[in-house]
Structures are given as C-alpha cells and as structure tokens.
Coordinates of C-alpha atoms (C1' of nucleotides) in Angstrom, one line a residue:
Chain X
X1 CA 0.0 0.0 0.0
X2 CA 1.4 3.4 -1.0
X3 CA 2.3 5.9 1.6
X4 CA -0.5 8.5 1.5
X5 CA -3.0 5.8 0.6
X6 CA -2.7 4.0 3.9
X7 CA -3.3 7.3 5.7
X8 CA -6.6 7.8 3.8
X9 CA -7.7 4.2 4.4
X10 CA -7.1 4.2 8.1
X11 CA -8.5 7.7 8.5
X12 CA -11.6 6.5 6.7
X13 CA -11.9 3.5 9.0
X14 CA -11.6 5.7 12.1
X15 CA -15.3 6.4 12.2
X16 CA -18.0 4.0 13.2
X17 CA -20.6 5.3 10.7
X18 CA -18.1 4.8 7.9
X19 CA -17.1 1.3 9.1
X20 CA -20.8 0.5 9.2
X21 CA -21.2 1.7 5.6
X22 CA -18.3 -0.5 4.6
X23 CA -19.9 -3.4 6.4
X24 CA -23.2 -3.0 4.7
X25 CA -21.8 -2.4 1.3
X26 CA -19.6 -5.4 1.5
X27 CA -22.8 -7.4 2.2
X28 CA -24.7 -5.9 -0.7
X29 CA -25.0 -2.8 -2.8
X30 CA -27.0 0.1 -1.4
X31 CA -27.9 3.4 -2.8
X32 CA -26.6 6.5 -0.9
X33 CA -30.1 7.4 0.3
X34 CA -30.8 3.8 1.4
X35 CA -27.7 4.0 3.5
X36 CA -28.6 7.5 4.8
X37 CA -32.0 6.4 6.1
X38 CA -30.3 4.4 8.9
X39 CA -28.1 7.1 10.4
X40 CA -29.1 9.9 12.7
X41 CA -27.7 12.6 10.5
X42 CA -28.5 14.5 7.3
X43 CA -28.3 12.9 3.8
X44 CA -25.5 15.3 3.0
X45 CA -23.4 14.1 5.9
X46 CA -23.8 10.5 4.8
X47 CA -22.9 11.5 1.3
X48 CA -19.7 13.0 2.6
X49 CA -18.9 9.8 4.5
X50 CA -19.4 7.9 1.3
X51 CA -17.1 10.3 -0.5
X52 CA -14.4 9.8 2.1
X53 CA -14.7 6.1 1.7
X54 CA -14.6 6.3 -2.1
X55 CA -11.5 8.6 -1.9
X56 CA -9.8 5.9 0.2
X57 CA -10.8 3.2 -2.2
X58 CA -12.9 1.4 0.4
X59 CA -16.1 1.6 -1.7
X60 CA -16.9 2.2 -5.4
X61 CA -20.1 3.6 -6.9
X62 CA -22.0 2.8 -10.0
X63 CA -25.1 4.5 -11.5
X64 CA -28.4 2.8 -11.8
X65 CA -31.0 5.1 -13.1
X66 CA -31.2 8.1 -10.7
X67 CA -29.5 6.4 -7.8
X68 CA -25.9 5.7 -7.1
X69 CA -25.2 2.2 -5.8
X70 CA -22.3 1.9 -3.3
X71 CA -20.4 -1.3 -3.1
X72 CA -17.6 -2.1 -0.6
X73 CA -14.2 -2.9 -2.1
X74 CA -12.7 -5.9 -0.3
X75 CA -9.3 -5.5 -1.9
X76 CA -8.6 -2.3 0.0
X77 CA -9.8 -3.9 3.2
X78 CA -7.4 -6.7 2.6
X79 CA -4.5 -4.4 1.8
X80 CA -5.1 -2.7 5.1
X81 CA -5.3 -6.0 6.9
X82 CA -2.0 -7.1 5.4
X83 CA -0.3 -3.9 6.5
X84 CA -1.3 -4.8 10.1
X85 CA -0.2 -8.4 9.5
X86 CA 3.2 -7.0 8.5
X87 CA 3.4 -5.1 11.8
X88 CA 2.6 -8.2 13.6
X89 CA 5.3 -10.1 11.7
X90 CA 7.8 -7.5 12.7
X91 CA 6.8 -8.1 16.3
X92 CA 7.2 -11.8 15.8
X93 CA 10.7 -11.1 14.5
X94 CA 11.5 -9.4 17.8
X95 CA 10.1 -12.4 19.7
X96 CA 12.3 -14.7 17.7
X97 CA 15.3 -12.7 18.3
X98 CA 14.5 -12.6 22.0
X99 CA 14.1 -16.4 22.0
X100 CA 17.5 -16.8 20.3
X101 CA 19.1 -14.5 22.9
X102 CA 17.5 -16.5 25.7
X103 CA 18.4 -19.8 24.1
X104 CA 22.1 -18.8 23.9
X105 CA 23.0 -16.8 26.9
X106 CA 26.7 -17.6 26.5
X107 CA 27.5 -15.0 23.8
X108 CA 28.4 -14.9 20.1
X109 CA 28.1 -17.4 17.1
X110 CA 31.3 -19.6 17.3
Chain U
X1 CA -12.9 -4.2 20.0
X2 CA -15.2 -1.7 21.7
X3 CA -16.9 1.1 19.7
X4 CA -14.8 4.2 20.5
X5 CA -11.6 2.2 20.8
X6 CA -11.6 1.2 17.2
X7 CA -12.0 4.9 16.2
X8 CA -8.9 5.7 18.2
X9 CA -6.8 2.8 16.9
X10 CA -7.5 3.5 13.3
X11 CA -7.2 7.2 13.8
X12 CA -3.8 6.6 15.4
X13 CA -2.7 4.5 12.4
X14 CA -3.7 7.1 9.9
X15 CA -0.4 8.8 10.1
X16 CA 2.9 7.6 8.6
X17 CA 5.0 8.9 11.5
X18 CA 2.9 7.1 14.0
X19 CA 2.8 3.9 11.9
X20 CA 6.6 4.1 11.8
X21 CA 6.8 4.5 15.6
X22 CA 4.6 1.4 16.0
X23 CA 6.9 -0.5 13.6
X24 CA 10.0 0.5 15.5
X25 CA 8.7 -0.1 18.9
X26 CA 7.4 -3.5 17.9
X27 CA 10.9 -4.4 16.9
X28 CA 12.4 -3.1 20.1
X29 CA 11.9 -0.6 22.9
X30 CA 13.0 3.0 22.2
X31 CA 13.0 6.0 24.4
X32 CA 10.9 9.0 23.2
X33 CA 13.9 11.1 22.4
X34 CA 15.5 8.2 20.5
X35 CA 12.4 8.0 18.4
X36 CA 12.3 11.7 18.0
X37 CA 15.8 12.0 16.6
X38 CA 14.7 10.3 13.3
X39 CA 11.8 12.5 12.4
X40 CA 11.8 16.0 10.8
X41 CA 9.8 17.6 13.6
X42 CA 10.2 18.8 17.1
X43 CA 10.5 16.5 20.1
X44 CA 7.2 17.8 21.4
X45 CA 5.5 16.7 18.2
X46 CA 6.8 13.2 18.5
X47 CA 5.9 13.2 22.1
X48 CA 2.3 14.0 21.1
X49 CA 2.3 11.2 18.5
X50 CA 3.5 8.7 21.2
X51 CA 0.7 10.0 23.4
X52 CA -1.9 9.4 20.7
X53 CA -0.5 5.9 20.2
X54 CA -0.6 5.2 23.9
X55 CA -4.1 6.5 24.2
X56 CA -5.1 4.1 21.4
X57 CA -3.3 1.3 23.2
X58 CA -0.9 0.7 20.3
X59 CA 2.1 1.4 22.6
X60 CA 2.9 1.3 26.2
X61 CA 5.6 3.1 28.2
X62 CA 7.8 2.2 31.1
X63 CA 10.3 4.3 33.0
X64 CA 14.0 3.5 33.0
X65 CA 15.8 6.2 34.8
X66 CA 15.1 9.5 33.3
X67 CA 13.9 8.1 30.0
X68 CA 10.6 6.6 29.0
X69 CA 10.8 3.4 27.0
X70 CA 8.1 2.9 24.4
X71 CA 7.1 -0.5 23.4
X72 CA 4.6 -1.5 20.7
X73 CA 1.5 -3.5 21.8
X74 CA 1.0 -6.3 19.3
X75 CA -2.4 -7.2 20.8
X76 CA -4.0 -4.0 19.7
X77 CA -2.6 -4.4 16.3
X78 CA -4.0 -7.9 16.2
X79 CA -7.4 -6.7 17.3
X80 CA -7.5 -4.1 14.5
X81 CA -6.4 -6.8 12.0
X82 CA -9.2 -9.1 13.2
X83 CA -11.8 -6.3 12.7
X84 CA -10.7 -6.0 9.1
X85 CA -10.8 -9.8 8.8
X86 CA -14.4 -9.7 10.0
X87 CA -15.2 -7.2 7.2
X88 CA -13.6 -9.5 4.7
X89 CA -15.6 -12.4 6.1
X90 CA -18.8 -10.4 5.6
X91 CA -17.8 -9.9 2.0
X92 CA -17.1 -13.6 1.6
X93 CA -20.6 -14.2 3.0
X94 CA -22.0 -12.1 0.1
X95 CA -19.8 -14.0 -2.3
X96 CA -21.2 -17.3 -1.0
X97 CA -24.7 -16.1 -1.3
X98 CA -24.1 -15.0 -4.8
X99 CA -22.6 -18.4 -5.7
X100 CA -25.7 -20.1 -4.3
X101 CA -27.9 -17.8 -6.3
X102 CA -25.9 -18.5 -9.4
X103 CA -25.8 -22.3 -8.7
X104 CA -29.7 -22.5 -8.4
X105 CA -31.1 -20.1 -11.0
X106 CA -34.4 -22.0 -10.9
X107 CA -35.8 -20.4 -7.8
X108 CA -36.6 -21.1 -4.1
X109 CA -35.9 -24.0 -1.7
X110 CA -38.5 -26.7 -2.5
Chain O
dC1 C1' -44.8 18.7 -18.8
dA2 C1' -44.9 18.7 -13.7
dG3 C1' -43.7 17.0 -9.6
dA4 C1' -41.2 13.7 -6.7
dC5 C1' -36.9 11.6 -5.9
dC6 C1' -31.7 10.9 -5.8
dT7 C1' -27.6 13.0 -5.9
dA8 C1' -24.0 16.7 -6.0
dC9 C1' -21.9 20.6 -4.2
dA10 C1' -21.1 25.1 -1.9
dA11 C1' -21.0 27.9 2.2
dC12 C1' -20.8 28.0 6.9
dC13 C1' -19.6 26.6 11.8
dA14 C1' -17.6 24.4 15.9
dT15 C1' -14.2 21.4 17.1
dA16 C1' -10.1 18.4 16.6
dC17 C1' -5.5 17.8 14.7
dG18 C1' -0.5 18.4 13.7
dG19 C1' 2.7 21.3 14.3
dT20 C1' 5.3 25.1 16.8
dT21 C1' 7.6 27.5 21.1
dG22 C1' 8.2 28.1 25.8
dT23 C1' 8.3 26.7 30.6
dA24 C1' 8.5 23.3 34.4
dT25 C1' 10.0 19.0 36.6
dA26 C1' 12.8 14.9 37.3
dT27 C1' 17.0 12.2 36.7
dG28 C1' 22.0 11.2 35.9
dC29 C1' 26.7 12.8 36.3
dG30 C1' 31.0 15.3 37.3
Chain Z
dC1 C1' 25.7 21.4 44.0
dG2 C1' 25.4 22.6 39.2
dC3 C1' 24.6 21.4 34.6
dA4 C1' 23.0 18.6 30.8
dT5 C1' 19.5 15.3 29.4
dA6 C1' 14.6 13.4 29.1
dT7 C1' 10.1 14.2 29.6
dA8 C1' 5.8 16.6 30.4
dC9 C1' 2.5 20.1 29.5
dA10 C1' 0.3 24.5 28.2
dA11 C1' -0.6 28.1 24.8
dC12 C1' -1.0 29.2 20.3
dC13 C1' -1.8 28.8 15.1
dG14 C1' -3.4 27.2 10.5
dT15 C1' -5.9 23.7 8.5
dA16 C1' -8.8 19.6 8.2
dT17 C1' -13.0 17.2 9.8
dG18 C1' -17.9 16.3 10.7
dG19 C1' -21.8 18.3 10.8
dT20 C1' -25.5 21.6 9.2
dT21 C1' -28.6 24.1 5.5
dG22 C1' -29.5 25.6 1.0
dT23 C1' -29.3 25.4 -4.0
dA24 C1' -29.1 23.0 -8.4
dG25 C1' -29.1 19.2 -11.8
dG26 C1' -30.5 14.5 -13.5
dT27 C1' -34.1 10.9 -13.8
dC28 C1' -38.3 8.4 -13.2
dT29 C1' -43.4 8.6 -13.4
dG30 C1' -48.1 10.1 -13.7

DNA sequence: CAGACCTACAACCATACGGTTGTATATGCG
DNA sequence: CGCATATACAACCGTATGGTTGTAGGTCTG
C-alpha cells in the first residue's frame, strides 16, 4: 500500500458510521439514500462519508438510473489488513530474536 | 474491539510517522527522544504522536531512569487486523450467497 | 410537462488535529 | 551542587474534519 493511501484508508476507517457503511456495502449494494436512512444525520453528511470512503478506495459507486449504488471494495480492506499483519510479523521477529538470545545466553556465534 | 476504541486505533494508524513509531517499537523498545531523533519535527510533536498511540493502546511506556521506553503493543494491532478480517468475512458471505444464487437459478428451496 | 426523488456541491460553523515554542520538573553525572 | 538530558505540558496557530442548511441538476413517473 502506497504511503498516502494508507493514511486515507485508516483515516476513513476511524469512524463508526463509515465502518458500518463499509460493512453494509460489503454485504450488498446500497444506494446512498438507502444508506442514509439508517443514520441519525443528514443525507449530505452520509454523502460526505461515502465520498471519504470512495476517496480511500474502500467503496466504489455505479449508477443505476437516478440512484448511485455503493459497493464495498474488499481488496482495499485486505491491503489494510495485510499492513497490520506486516506489523505483527515485525513483532514476531523481535520475539524470535529474543528467543535466540534467551536460548544462547553464553554469547556470540562460534 | 469496543466502539470508540476502534476509532482511536484507526485514527492513530492514519499517520505515517505514527505507523513508523509502532513499527520501530514492535521491533524493540526505544526512548521517546531516541524515536524523535529520526523525524523532521520537534521533540514535542513526536511526544504527542506517542501520546496518541498510547491513548489508542498501540504502545505502552515504562520508565527507565530519566527516560521513558516505548514498546509497541501487538495485541492492539491484532485486534485491529481481526476487525478487518471480519469485514472481509462479511464480503465472503456475500460471495457465498451469490454463488448459491448462481448455482440455483431456478428459484426457491422446495 | 410537472412533480417527486436521488444526488451533487457550496457555504458555513464548531471542534479536533498536527505542528510550533516556551516553561517546568525529574534524573544522571562530574 | 550545578549542569545537561529526558520528559511533560500548556498556549498558540493554521488547516482539516464532521456536521448543518441551501441550491441546483438529472431521472423516473403520472
């Protein structure tokens, strides 16, 4: 994942309304107004949330008549998950090194 | 992961400096000033970043003499990764349902 | 065509964020 | 003790964010 892109993805995920939109649109397509009906805020606010998600690549939109269908993009979710996996792997590296150190408390590699 | 906690975790990860700090402190402990030396910003700025990470539970601190050692918390990273995995699983659920639909184009369950 | 519906977008507002500088406090060291 | 180091914290500043309302443009339908 490119530098600034990760920023946008995590930023977009840092809001429960947006996470819920991603959830719902990964299950099935929903129009913006269909999404908006379920949140205690204006249509325009939800529209902005969708725009943030689209900007981050977490959802895509396609036209159907007068409505815009929003669909979650699982690839972006996966890329974010892999980035976190990479952090976890780094930690495991430390754990390994610590194990080695503990396993050979006598010093260098002869 | 609790509601507001996920917000904080993803928000904290939405900054490359902070992600780098998490990376480095998952590899090994570093004092705040040791971390600060490698970023093009003031010590206070880095200190704030560490505070954000600590608030999110992505790092912990422990005193050693006059310095504060920062250590990455892999559990929080894992919890965030699992949340993304759950989203992916939801998508897979849709994919399954779509497969079922495509596999039985003749109608309901008789 | 007229009206309802869905979306887009601008303007505005309060608050949060990322950065700065400056000041205060604690610890290690000669 | 006296000084340098390491951290903490407050005040300040410009900009982004999340929300609002209002206006305008497509699109379906009677």
